[in-house]
CSV table of C-alpha atoms in Angstrom, one decimal:
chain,number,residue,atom,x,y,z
S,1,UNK,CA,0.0,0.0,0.0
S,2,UNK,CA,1.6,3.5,-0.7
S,3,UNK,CA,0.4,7.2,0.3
S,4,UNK,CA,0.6,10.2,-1.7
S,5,UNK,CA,0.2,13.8,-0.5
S,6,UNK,CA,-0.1,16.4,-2.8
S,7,UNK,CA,0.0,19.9,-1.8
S,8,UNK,CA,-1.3,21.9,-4.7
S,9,UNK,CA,-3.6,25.2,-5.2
S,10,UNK,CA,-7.2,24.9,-4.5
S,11,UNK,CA,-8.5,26.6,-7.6
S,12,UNK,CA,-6.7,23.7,-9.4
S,13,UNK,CA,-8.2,21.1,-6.9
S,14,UNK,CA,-11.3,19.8,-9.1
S,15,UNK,CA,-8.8,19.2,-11.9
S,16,UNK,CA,-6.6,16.8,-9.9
S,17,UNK,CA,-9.2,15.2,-8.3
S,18,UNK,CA,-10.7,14.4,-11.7
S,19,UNK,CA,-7.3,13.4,-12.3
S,20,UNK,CA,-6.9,11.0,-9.2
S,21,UNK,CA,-10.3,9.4,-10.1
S,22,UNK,CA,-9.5,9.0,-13.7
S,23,UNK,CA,-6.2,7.1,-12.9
S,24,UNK,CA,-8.2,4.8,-10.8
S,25,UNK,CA,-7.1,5.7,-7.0
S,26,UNK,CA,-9.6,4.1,-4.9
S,27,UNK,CA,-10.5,7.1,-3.0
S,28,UNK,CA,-9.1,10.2,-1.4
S,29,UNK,CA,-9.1,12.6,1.1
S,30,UNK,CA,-9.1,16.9,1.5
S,31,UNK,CA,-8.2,19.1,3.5
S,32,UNK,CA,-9.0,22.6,2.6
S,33,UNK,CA,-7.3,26.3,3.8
S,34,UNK,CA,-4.0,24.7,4.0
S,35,UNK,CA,-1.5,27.5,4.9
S,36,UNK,CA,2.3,27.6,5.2
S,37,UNK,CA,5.1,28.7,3.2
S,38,UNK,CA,6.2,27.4,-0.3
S,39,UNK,CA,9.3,28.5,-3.0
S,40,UNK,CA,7.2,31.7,-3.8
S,41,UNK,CA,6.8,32.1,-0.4
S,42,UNK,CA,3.9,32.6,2.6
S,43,UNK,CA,0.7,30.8,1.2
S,44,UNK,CA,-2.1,32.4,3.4
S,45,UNK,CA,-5.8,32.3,2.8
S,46,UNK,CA,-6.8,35.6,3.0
S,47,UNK,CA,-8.0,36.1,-0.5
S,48,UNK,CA,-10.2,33.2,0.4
S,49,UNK,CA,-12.8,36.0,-0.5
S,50,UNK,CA,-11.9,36.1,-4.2
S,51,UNK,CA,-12.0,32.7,-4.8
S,52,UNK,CA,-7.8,32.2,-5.1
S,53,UNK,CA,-8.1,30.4,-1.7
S,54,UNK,CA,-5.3,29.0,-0.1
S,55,UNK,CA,-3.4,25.5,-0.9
S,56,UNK,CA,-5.2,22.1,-0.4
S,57,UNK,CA,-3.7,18.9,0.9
S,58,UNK,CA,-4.8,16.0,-0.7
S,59,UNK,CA,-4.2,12.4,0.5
S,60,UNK,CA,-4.7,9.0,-1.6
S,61,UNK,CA,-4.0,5.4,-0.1
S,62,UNK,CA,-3.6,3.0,-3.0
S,63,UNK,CA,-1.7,-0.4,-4.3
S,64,UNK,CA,1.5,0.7,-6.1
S,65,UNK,CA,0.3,-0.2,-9.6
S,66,UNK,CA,-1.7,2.5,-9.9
S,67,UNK,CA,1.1,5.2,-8.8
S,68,UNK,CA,2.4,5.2,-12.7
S,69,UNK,CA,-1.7,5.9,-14.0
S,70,UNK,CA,-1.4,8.8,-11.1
S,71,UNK,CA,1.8,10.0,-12.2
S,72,UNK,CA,1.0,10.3,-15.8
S,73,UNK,CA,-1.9,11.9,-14.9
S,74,UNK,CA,-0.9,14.6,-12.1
S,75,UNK,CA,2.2,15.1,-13.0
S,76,UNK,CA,1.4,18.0,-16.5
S,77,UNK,CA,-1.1,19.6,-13.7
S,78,UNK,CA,1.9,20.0,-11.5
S,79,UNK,CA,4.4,21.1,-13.9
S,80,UNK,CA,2.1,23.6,-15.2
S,81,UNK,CA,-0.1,25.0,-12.4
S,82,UNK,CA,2.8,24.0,-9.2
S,83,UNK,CA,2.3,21.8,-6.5
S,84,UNK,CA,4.2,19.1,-5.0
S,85,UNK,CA,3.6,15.5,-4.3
S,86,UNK,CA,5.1,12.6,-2.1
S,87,UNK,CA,4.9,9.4,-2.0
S,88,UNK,CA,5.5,6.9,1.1
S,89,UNK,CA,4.7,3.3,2.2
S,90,UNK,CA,1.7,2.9,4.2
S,91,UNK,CA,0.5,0.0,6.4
S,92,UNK,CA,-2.9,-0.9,7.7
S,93,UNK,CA,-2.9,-0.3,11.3
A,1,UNK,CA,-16.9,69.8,-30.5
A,2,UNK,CA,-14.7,71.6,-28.1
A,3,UNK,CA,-15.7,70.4,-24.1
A,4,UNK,CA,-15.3,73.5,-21.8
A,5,UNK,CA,-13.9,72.3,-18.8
A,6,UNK,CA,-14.5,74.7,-15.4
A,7,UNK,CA,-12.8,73.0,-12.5
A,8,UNK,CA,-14.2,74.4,-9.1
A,9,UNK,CA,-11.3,75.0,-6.7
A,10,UNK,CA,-10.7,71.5,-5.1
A,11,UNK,CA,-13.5,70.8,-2.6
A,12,UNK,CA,-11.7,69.7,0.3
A,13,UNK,CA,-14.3,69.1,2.6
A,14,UNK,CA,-15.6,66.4,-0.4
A,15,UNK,CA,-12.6,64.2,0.3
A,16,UNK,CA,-12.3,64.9,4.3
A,17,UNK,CA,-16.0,64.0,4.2
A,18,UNK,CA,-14.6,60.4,2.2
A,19,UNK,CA,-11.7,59.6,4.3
A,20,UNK,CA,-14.1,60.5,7.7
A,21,UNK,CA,-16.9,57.6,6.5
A,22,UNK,CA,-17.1,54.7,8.6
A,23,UNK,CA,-16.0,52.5,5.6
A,24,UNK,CA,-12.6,54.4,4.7
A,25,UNK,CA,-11.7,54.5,8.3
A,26,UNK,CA,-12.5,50.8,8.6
A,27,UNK,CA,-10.3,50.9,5.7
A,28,UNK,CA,-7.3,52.7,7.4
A,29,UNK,CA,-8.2,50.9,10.5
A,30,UNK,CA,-6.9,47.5,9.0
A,31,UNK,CA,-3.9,48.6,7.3
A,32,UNK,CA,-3.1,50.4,10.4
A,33,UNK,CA,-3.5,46.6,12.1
A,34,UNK,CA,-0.8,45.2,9.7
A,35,UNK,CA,1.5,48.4,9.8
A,36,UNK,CA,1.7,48.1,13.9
A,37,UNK,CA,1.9,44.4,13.9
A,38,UNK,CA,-1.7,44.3,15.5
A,39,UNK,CA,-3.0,40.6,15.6
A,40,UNK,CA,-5.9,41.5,14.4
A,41,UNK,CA,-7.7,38.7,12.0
A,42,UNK,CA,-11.1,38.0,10.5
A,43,UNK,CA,-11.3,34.6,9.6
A,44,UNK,CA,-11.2,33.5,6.3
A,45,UNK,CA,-14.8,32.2,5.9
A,46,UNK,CA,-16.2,35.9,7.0
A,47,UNK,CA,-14.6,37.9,4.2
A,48,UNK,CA,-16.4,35.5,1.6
A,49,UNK,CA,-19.7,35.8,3.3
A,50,UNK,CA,-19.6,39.5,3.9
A,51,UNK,CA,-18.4,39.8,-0.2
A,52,UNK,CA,-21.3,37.3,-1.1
A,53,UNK,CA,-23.7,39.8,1.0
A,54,UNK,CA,-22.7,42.6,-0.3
A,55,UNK,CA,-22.8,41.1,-4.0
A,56,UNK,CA,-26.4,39.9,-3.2
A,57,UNK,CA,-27.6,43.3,-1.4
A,58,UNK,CA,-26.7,45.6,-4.3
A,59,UNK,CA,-27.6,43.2,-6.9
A,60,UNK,CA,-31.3,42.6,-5.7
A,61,UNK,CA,-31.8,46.7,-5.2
A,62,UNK,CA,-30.5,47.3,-8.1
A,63,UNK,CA,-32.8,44.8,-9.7
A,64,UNK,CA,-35.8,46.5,-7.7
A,65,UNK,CA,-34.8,50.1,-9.2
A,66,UNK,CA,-34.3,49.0,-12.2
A,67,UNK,CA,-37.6,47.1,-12.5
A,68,UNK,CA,-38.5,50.8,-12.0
A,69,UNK,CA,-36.6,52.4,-14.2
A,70,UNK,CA,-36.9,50.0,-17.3
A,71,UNK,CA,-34.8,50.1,-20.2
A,72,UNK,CA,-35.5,52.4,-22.2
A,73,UNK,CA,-33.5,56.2,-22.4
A,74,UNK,CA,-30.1,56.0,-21.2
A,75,UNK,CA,-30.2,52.3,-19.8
A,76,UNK,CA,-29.1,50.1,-23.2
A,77,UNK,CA,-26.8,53.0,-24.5
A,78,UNK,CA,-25.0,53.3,-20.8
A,79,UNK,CA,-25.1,49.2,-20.5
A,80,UNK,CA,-23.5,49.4,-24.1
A,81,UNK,CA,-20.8,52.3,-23.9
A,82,UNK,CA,-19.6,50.2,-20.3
A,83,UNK,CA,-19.4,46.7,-22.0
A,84,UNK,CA,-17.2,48.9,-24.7
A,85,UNK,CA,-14.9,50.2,-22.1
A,86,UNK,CA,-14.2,46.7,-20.3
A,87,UNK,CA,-13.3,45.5,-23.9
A,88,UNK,CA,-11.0,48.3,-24.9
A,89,UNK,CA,-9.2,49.2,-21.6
A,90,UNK,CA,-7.1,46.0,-21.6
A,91,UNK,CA,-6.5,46.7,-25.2
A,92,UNK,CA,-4.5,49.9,-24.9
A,93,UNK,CA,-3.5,49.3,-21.3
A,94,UNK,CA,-2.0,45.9,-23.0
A,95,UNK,CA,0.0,48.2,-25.1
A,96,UNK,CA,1.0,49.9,-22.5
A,97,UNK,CA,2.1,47.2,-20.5
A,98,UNK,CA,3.9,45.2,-23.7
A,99,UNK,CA,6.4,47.8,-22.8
A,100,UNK,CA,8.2,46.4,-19.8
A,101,UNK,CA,6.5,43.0,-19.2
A,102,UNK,CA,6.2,39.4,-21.4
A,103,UNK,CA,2.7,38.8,-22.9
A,104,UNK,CA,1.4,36.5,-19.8
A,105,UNK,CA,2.1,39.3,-17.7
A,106,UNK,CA,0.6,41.9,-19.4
A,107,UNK,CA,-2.7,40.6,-20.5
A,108,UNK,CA,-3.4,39.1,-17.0
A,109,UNK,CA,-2.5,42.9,-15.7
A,110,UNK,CA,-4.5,44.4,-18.6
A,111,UNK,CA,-7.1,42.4,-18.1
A,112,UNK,CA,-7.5,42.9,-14.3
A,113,UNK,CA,-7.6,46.9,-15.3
A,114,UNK,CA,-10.4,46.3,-18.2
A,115,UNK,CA,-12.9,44.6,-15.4
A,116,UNK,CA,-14.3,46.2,-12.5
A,117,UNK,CA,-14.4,46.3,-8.4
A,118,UNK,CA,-17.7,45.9,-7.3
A,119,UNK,CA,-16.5,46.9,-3.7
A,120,UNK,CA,-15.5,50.5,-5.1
A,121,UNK,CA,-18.6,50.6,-7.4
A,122,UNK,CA,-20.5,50.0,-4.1
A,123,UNK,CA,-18.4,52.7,-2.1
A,124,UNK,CA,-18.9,55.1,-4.8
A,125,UNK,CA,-23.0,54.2,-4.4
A,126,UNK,CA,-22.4,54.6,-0.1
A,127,UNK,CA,-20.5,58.5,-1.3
A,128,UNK,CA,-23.2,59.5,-3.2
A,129,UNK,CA,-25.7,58.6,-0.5
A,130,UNK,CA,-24.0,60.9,1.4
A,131,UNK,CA,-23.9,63.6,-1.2
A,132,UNK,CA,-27.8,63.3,-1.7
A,133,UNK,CA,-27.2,62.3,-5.2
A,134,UNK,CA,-29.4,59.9,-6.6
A,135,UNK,CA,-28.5,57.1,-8.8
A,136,UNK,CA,-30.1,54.6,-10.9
A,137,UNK,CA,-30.4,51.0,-10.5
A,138,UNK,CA,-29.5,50.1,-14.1
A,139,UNK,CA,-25.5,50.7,-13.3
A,140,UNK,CA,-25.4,47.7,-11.5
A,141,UNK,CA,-26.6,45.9,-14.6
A,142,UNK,CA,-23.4,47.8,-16.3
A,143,UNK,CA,-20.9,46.5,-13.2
A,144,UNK,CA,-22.4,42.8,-13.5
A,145,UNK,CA,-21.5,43.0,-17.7
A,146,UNK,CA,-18.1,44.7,-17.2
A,147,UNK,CA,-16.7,41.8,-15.2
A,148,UNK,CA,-16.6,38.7,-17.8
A,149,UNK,CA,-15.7,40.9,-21.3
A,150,UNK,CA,-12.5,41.9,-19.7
A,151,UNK,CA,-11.2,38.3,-18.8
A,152,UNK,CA,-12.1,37.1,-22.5
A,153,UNK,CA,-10.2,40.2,-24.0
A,154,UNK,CA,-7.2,39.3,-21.3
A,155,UNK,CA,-7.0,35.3,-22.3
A,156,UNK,CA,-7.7,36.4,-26.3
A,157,UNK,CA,-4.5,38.7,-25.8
A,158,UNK,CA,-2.7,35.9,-24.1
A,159,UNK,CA,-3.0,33.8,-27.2
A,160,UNK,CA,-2.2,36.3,-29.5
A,161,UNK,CA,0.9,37.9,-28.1
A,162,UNK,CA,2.3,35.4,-25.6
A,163,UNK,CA,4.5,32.8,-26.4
A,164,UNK,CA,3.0,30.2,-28.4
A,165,UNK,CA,5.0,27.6,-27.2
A,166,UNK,CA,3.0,26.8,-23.7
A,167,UNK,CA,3.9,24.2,-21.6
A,168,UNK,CA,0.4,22.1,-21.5
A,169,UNK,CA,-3.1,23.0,-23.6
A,170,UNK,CA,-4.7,22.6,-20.6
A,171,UNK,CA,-3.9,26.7,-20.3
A,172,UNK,CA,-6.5,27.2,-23.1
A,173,UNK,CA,-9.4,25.3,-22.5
A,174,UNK,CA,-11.9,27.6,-24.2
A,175,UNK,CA,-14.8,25.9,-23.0
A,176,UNK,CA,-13.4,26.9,-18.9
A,177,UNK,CA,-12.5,30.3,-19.6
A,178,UNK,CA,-15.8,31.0,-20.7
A,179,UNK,CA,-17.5,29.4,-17.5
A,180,UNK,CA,-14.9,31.3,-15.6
A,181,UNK,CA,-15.7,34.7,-17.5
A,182,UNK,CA,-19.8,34.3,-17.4
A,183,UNK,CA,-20.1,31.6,-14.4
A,184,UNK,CA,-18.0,32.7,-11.8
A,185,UNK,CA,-19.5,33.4,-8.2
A,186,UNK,CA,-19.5,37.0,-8.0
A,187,UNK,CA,-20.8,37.9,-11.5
A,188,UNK,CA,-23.3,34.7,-11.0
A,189,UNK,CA,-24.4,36.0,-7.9
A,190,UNK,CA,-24.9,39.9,-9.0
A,191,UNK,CA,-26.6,38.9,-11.8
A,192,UNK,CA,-28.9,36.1,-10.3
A,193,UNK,CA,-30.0,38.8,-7.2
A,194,UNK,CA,-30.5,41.7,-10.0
A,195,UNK,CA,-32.8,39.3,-11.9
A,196,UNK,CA,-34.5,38.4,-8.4
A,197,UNK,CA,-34.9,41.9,-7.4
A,198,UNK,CA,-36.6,42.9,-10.9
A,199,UNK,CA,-39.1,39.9,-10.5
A,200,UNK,CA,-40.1,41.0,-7.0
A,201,UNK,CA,-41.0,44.4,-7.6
A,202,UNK,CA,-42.4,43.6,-11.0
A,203,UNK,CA,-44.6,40.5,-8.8
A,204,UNK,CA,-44.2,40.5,-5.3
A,205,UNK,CA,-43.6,43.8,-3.6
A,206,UNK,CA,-44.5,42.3,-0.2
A,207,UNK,CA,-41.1,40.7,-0.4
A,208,UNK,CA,-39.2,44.2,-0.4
A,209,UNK,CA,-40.3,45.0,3.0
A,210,UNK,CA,-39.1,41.6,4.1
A,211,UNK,CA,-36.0,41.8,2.5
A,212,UNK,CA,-35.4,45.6,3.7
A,213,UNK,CA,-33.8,44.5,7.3
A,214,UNK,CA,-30.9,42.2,5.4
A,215,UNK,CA,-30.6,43.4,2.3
A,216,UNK,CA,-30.6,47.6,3.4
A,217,UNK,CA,-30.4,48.4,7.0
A,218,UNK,CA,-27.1,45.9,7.7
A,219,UNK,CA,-25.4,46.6,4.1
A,220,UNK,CA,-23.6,49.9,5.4
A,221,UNK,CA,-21.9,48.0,8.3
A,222,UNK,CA,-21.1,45.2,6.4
A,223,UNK,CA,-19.4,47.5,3.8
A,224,UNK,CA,-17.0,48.9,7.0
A,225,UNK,CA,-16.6,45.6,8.1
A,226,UNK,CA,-15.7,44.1,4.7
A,227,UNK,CA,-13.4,47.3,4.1
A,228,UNK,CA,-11.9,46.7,7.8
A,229,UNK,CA,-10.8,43.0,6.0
A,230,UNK,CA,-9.8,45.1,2.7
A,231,UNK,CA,-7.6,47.1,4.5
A,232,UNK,CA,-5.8,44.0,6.5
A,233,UNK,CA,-5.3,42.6,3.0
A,234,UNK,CA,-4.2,45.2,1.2
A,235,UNK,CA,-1.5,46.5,3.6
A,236,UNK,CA,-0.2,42.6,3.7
A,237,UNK,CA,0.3,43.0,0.0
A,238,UNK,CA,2.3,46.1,0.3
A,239,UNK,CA,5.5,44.4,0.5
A,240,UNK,CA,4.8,42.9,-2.8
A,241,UNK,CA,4.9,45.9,-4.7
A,242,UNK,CA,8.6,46.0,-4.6
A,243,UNK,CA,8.4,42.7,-7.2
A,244,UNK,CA,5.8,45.5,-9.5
A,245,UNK,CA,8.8,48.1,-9.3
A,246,UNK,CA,7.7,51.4,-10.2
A,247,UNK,CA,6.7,51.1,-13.2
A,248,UNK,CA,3.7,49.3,-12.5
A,249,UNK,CA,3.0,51.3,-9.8
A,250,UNK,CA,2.9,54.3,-11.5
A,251,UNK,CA,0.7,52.3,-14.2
A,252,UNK,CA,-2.0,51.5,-11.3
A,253,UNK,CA,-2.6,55.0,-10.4
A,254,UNK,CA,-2.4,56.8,-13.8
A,255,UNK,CA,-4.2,54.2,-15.9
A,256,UNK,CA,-7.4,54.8,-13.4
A,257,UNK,CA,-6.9,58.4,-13.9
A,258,UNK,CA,-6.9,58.0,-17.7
A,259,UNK,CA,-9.8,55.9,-17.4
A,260,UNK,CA,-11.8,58.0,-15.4
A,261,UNK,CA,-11.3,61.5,-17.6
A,262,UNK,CA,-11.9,58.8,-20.7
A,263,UNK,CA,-15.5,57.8,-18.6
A,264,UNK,CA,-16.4,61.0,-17.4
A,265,UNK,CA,-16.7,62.5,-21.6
A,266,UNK,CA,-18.5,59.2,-22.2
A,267,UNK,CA,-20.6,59.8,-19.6
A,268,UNK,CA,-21.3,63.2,-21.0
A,269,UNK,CA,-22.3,62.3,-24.2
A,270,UNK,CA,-24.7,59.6,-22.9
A,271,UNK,CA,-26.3,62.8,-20.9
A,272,UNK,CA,-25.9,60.9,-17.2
A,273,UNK,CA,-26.7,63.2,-14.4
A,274,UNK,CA,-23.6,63.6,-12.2
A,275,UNK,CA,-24.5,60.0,-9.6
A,276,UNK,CA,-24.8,57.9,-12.8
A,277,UNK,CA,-21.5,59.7,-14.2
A,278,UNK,CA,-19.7,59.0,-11.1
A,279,UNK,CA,-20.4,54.9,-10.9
A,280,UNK,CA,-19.7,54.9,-14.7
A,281,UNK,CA,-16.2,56.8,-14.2
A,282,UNK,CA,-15.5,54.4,-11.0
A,283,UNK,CA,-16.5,51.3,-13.0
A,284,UNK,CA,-14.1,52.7,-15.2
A,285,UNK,CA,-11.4,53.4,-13.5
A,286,UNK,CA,-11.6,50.6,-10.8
A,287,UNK,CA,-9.4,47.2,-11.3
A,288,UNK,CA,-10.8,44.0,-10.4
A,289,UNK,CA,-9.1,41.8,-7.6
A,290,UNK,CA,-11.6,39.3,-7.2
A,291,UNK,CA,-13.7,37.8,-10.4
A,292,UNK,CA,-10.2,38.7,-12.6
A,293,UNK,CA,-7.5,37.1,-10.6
A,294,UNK,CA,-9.4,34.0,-10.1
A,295,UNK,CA,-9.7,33.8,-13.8
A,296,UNK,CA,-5.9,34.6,-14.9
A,297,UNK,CA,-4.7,32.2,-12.4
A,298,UNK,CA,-6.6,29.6,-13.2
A,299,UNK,CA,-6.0,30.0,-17.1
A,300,UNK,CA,-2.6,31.8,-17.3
A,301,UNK,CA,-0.9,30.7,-14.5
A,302,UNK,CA,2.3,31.7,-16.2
A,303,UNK,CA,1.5,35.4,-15.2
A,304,UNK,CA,2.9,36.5,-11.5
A,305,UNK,CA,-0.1,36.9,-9.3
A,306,UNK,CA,2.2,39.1,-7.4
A,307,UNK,CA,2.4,42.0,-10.1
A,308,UNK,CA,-1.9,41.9,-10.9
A,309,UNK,CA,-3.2,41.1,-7.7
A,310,UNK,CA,-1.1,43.7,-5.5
A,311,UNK,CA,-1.6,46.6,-8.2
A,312,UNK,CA,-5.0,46.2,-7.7
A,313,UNK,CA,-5.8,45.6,-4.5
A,314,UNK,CA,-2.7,47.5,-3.1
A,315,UNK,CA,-2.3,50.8,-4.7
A,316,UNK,CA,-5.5,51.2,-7.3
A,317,UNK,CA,-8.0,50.1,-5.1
A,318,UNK,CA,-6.8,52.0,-1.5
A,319,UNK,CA,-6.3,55.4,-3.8
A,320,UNK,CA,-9.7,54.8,-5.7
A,321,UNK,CA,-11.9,54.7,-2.3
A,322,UNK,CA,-9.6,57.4,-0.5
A,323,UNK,CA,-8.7,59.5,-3.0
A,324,UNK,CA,-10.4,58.8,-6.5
A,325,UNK,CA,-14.3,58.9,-5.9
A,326,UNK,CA,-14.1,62.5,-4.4
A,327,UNK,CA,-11.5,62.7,-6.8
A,328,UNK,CA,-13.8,61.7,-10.0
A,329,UNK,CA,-16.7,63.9,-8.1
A,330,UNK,CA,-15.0,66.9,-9.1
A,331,UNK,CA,-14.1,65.6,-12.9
A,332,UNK,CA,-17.6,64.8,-13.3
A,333,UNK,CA,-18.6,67.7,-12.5
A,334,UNK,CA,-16.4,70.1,-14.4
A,335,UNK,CA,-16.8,68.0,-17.4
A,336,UNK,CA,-20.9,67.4,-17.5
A,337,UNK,CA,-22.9,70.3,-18.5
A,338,UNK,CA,-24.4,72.5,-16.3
A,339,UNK,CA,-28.0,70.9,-17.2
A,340,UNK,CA,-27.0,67.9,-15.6
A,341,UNK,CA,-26.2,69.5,-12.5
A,342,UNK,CA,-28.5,69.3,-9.6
């Protein structure tokens, strides 16, 4: 079983969850109004109001043969809009 | 024809009487917060509602005026001459821009200076209450159409001048850009309560009553508390502006200023009286830093958000509601006839 966090903008969230979906991840969970500090620097959400918002932190458990379909998938979003993502083992409590 | 232009002597007391209204010290009130290191914060969810409210309030009055009004005499010329002006101010301001900044860059800046802010549109509407000069409903029909032309002129510009070698196609997926342009929330919401408004006086003017407490009596406190948020967010973009340089700075006070003496003779020929000349020259003078940004980022995120976002909300929007509306009072005024003149 792996994890994968991405950390990405959430006006480009819808996008890479269709993209997570599409590559056949099992399911996924948000987390909205991330703040923090990235290589353009502070990432706040006070122009929540204008619909920029802040960052989001998505998480996906899945089995390691789908992390290519994911790749392929996020990956152009990434590269073009920014965002990171990480990949780790997981284990079922 | 030859305009004869008589300026009064600069009516000080007009702008005291700006800068002493509860929003504008609100205003001050927050950026004072950042300057001091205050930890003053709204949080995040607030802003949005008090933006959505303020959206909704002025959109369903000015649907109930103009259910009144109709649209007939200056409404469809005024609507017209203000969907012109969001199309051709990111044109020349483009041009402008094209001097010192890559195509990305400069349409998502020209763009953001085509479109509108509905906060200083509604500011202008809270200054003319105080000036006892009436207004008509139809100009919030002209802010709602001056938001989405803009952002299609910006993105058209971006795939004309820009480099056409971009990263991913995903950039220019027409079919987004125009949900963004006509869909997004604010110009959704404006347009939606305008089109409510106009059906409840036209069917149910029980409803007005009803909808007086919310949508009247609290939308002057909100506006200071929203403004109270502006100013917090508009002081934390001030160390941004070093990134726009002068340049740009200079850009996001004169361009308004250009705008406004280019809206005020519009406004003029379409024979406004001086409230509807002042929203038009605000609406086209203002810079958008909501429905805009939202858009460029999502569809040209090679463009800084740094250089649009802090112009606008930074410098244009701060000297607009301090400085400009009194400001643009006294253009209006020397430059419509004496007819219009109360």
């Amino acid at each position: 079983m792996k994890r994968l966090d991405l950390i990405l903008s959430e006006r480009e969230l819808e996008a890479v969850l269709k993209a997570v979906d599409a590559a056949g991840a099992p399911g996924y969970s948000v987390i909205k109004h991330v703040t923090g500090k990235g290589p353009h620097g502070r990432v706040s959400d006070a122009m929540d109001f204008s619909g920029l918002g802040a960052n989001a932190h998505v998480i996906v458990f899945c089995e390691a043969a789908i992390l290519p379909k994911l790749r392929e998938a996020i990956q152009p979003l990434l590269d073009y809009y920014g965002g990171v993502a990480y990949v780790a083992d997981a284990e079922l409590l | 024809m030859a305009i004869a232009l008589e300026f009064e002597p600069m009516d000080s007391s007009l702008i005291l009487q700006n800068l002493l209204s509860p929003p504008v010290l609100f205003f001050f009130l927050g950026v004072i917060a950042v300057l001091v290191g205050s930890d003053l914060e709204i949080p995040s969810p607030l802003p949005k509602l008090f933006s959505l409210y303020l959206l909704l309030a002025i959109g369903f009055k000015g649907g109930l005026e103009l259910q009144h009004s109709g649209l007939g005499g200056q409404v469809l010329p005024t609507i017209g001459a203000a969907i012109a002006m969001s199309l051709v101010v990111p044109l020349y301001s483009f041009l402008v821009l094209k001097t010192r900044f890559d195509g990305f860059n400069a349409a998502a800046i020209a763009a953001t200076y085509g479109s509108i802010s509905a906060v200083t549109f509604i500011t202008a509407e809270s200054f003319l209450d105080t000036q006892n000069l009436p207004f008509d409903g139809f100009m919030v029909a002209a802010l709602a159409l001056m938001e989405s032309p803009a952002i299609i002129v910006g993105l058209l510009l971006v795939t004309l001048a820009a480099p056409q070698k971009r990263p991913d196609a995903a950039g220019m997926r027409w079919g987004e850009v125009l949900r963004e342009a006509f869909l997004n929330s604010s110009v959704f919401l404006l347009v939606g309560s305008l089109v409510i408004g106009l059906l409840v006086a036209a069917y149910s003017p029980g409803g007005i009553t009803k909808m007086e407490p919310f949508s009247d009596k609290l939308f002057y406190g909100a506006l200071s508390f929203f403004l109270l948020d502006m100013g917090i967010v508009a002081a934390q973009r001030i160390r941004d502006l070093r990134q726009a340089g002068a340049f740009l700075i200079a850009f996001s006070v004169l361009m308004p200023l250009f705008n406004a003496a280019l809206g005020a003779l519009i406004a003029r020929g379409l024979g406004l009286g001086p409230g509807n000349a002042l929203l038009f020259v605000v609406l086209c003078a203002s810079a958008s830093y909501i429905a805009v940004p939202a858009a460029m980022r999502m569809t040209v995120p090679e463009a800084n958000p740094s250089l649009y976002i802090s112009t606008a909300l930074g410098v244009t929007f701060p000297f607009n509601i301090v400085v400009g509306i009194p400001l643009y009072m006294v253009l209006v005024n020397a430059v419509l006839p004496a007819a219009a003149q109360p």
